[in-house]
mmCIF file of C-alpha atoms in Angstrom:
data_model
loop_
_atom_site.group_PDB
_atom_site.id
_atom_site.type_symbol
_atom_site.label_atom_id
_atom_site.label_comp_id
_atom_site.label_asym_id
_atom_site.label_seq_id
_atom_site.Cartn_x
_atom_site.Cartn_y
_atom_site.Cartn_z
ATOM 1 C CA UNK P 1 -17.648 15.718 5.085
ATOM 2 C CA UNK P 2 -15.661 15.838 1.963
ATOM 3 C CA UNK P 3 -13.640 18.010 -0.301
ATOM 4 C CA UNK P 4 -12.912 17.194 -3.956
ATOM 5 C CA UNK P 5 -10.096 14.802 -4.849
ATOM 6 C CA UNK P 6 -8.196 14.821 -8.096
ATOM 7 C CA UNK P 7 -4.906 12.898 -8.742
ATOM 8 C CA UNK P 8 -3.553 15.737 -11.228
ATOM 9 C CA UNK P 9 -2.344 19.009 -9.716
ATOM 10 C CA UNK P 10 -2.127 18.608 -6.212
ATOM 11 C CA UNK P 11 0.260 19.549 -3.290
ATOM 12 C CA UNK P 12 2.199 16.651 -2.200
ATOM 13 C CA UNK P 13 0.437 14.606 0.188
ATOM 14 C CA UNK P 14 -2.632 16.790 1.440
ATOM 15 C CA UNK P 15 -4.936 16.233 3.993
ATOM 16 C CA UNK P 16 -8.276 15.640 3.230
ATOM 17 C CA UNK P 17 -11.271 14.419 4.314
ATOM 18 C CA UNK P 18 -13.844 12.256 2.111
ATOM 19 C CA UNK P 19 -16.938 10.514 2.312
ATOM 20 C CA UNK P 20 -17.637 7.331 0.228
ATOM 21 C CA UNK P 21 -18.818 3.448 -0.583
ATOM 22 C CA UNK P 22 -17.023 1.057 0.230
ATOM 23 C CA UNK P 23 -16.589 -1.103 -3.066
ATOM 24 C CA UNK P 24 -14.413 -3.440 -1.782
ATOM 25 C CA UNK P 25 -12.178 -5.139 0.877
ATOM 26 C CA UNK P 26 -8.714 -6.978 0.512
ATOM 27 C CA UNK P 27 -6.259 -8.350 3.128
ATOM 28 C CA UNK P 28 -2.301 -7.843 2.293
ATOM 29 C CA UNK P 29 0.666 -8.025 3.729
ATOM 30 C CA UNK P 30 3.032 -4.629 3.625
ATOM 31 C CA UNK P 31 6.848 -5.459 4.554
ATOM 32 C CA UNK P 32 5.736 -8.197 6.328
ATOM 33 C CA UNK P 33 3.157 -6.927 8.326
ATOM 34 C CA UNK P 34 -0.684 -7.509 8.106
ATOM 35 C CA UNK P 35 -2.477 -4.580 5.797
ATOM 36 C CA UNK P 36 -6.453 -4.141 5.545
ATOM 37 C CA UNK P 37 -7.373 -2.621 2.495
ATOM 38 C CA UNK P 38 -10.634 -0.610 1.493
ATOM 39 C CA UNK P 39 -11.230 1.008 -1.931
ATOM 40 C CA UNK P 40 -13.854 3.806 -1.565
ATOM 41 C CA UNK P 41 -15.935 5.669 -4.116
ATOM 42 C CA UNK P 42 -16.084 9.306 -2.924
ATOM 43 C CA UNK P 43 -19.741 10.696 -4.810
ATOM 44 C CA UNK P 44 -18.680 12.327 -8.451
ATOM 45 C CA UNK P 45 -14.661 11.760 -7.524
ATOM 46 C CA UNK P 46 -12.163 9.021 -8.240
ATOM 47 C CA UNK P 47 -11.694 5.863 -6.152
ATOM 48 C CA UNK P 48 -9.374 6.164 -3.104
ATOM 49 C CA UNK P 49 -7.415 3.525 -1.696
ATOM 50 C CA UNK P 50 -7.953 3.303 2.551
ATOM 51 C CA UNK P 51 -4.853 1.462 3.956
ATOM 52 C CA UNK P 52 -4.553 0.379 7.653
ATOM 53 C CA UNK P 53 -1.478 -0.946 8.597
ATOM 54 C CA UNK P 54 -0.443 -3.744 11.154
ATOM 55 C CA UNK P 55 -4.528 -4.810 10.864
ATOM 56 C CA UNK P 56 -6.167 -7.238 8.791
ATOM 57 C CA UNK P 57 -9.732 -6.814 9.588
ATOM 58 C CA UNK P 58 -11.484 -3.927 11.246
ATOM 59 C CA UNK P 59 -15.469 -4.180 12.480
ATOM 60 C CA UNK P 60 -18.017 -2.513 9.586
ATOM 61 C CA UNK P 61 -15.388 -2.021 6.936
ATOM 62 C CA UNK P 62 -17.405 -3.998 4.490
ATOM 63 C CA UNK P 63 -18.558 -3.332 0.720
ATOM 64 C CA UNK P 64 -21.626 -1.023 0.453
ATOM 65 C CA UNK P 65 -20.588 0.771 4.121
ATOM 66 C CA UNK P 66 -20.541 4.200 3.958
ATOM 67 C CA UNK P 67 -17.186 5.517 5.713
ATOM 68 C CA UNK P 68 -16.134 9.276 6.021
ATOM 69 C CA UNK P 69 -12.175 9.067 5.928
ATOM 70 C CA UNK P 70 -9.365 11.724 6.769
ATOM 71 C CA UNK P 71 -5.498 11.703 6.342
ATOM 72 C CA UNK P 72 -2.851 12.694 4.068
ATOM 73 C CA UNK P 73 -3.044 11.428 0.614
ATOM 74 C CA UNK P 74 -0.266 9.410 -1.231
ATOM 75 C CA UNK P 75 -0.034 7.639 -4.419
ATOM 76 C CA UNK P 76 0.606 3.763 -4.193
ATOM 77 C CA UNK P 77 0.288 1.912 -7.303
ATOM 78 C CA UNK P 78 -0.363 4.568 -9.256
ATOM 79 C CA UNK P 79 -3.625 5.002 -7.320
ATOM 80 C CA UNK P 80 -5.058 7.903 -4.558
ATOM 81 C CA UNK P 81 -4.208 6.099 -1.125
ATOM 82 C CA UNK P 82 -4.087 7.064 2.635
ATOM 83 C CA UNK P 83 -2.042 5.206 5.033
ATOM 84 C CA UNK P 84 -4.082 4.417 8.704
ATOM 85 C CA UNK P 85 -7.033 7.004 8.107
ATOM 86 C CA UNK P 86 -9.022 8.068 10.813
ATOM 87 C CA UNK P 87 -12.171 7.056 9.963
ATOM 88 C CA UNK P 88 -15.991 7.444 11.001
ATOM 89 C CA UNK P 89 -18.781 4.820 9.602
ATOM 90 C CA UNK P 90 -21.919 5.837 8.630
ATOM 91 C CA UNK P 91 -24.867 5.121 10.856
ATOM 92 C CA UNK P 92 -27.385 4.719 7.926
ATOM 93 C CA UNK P 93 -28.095 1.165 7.215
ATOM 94 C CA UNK P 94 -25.894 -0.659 4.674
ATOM 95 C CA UNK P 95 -27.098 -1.240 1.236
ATOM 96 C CA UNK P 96 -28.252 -4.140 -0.164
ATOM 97 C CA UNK P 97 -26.206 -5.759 -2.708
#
């Protein structure tokens, strides 16, 4: 699963679908409601922002996890974000680290 990702040149808010790492996990608040989110290293791409809204913690979203995500794709914060993926974890075991 996966197609290429590039924040230059692209239709406004595509759908995609891209696997990646996990790197790391933050809990937020958006207009006052809990946020969860996920920054993922797609292989050979930039990092993507995973966002889920009105959640603050979601079962296996952890750094090293490998999670195949799909959804439209925004900028935030002058970063490559999606807003409540649907998403699929890997079933290979996590990584070490």
């Amino acid at each position: 699963m996966g197609s290429p990702v590039s924040t230059e040149a692209r239709p406004e808010r595509p759908l995609v679908k891209i696997t990646g790492t996990v790197r790391s996990i933050r809990r937020d608040r958006i207009g006052g409601m809990p946020a969860l989110e996920a920054e993922i290293q797609p292989l050979n791409q930039d990092r993507i922002e995973l966002v889920w809204l009105g959640r603050d913690t979601i079962s296996g979203i952890e750094p090293g996890r490998t999670v195949a995500a799909e959804g439209r794709l925004s900028i935030r914060r002058g970063r490559a974000t999606m807003f409540n993926p649907r998403y699929e974890l890997s079933q290979a075991a996590r990584r070490a680290g």
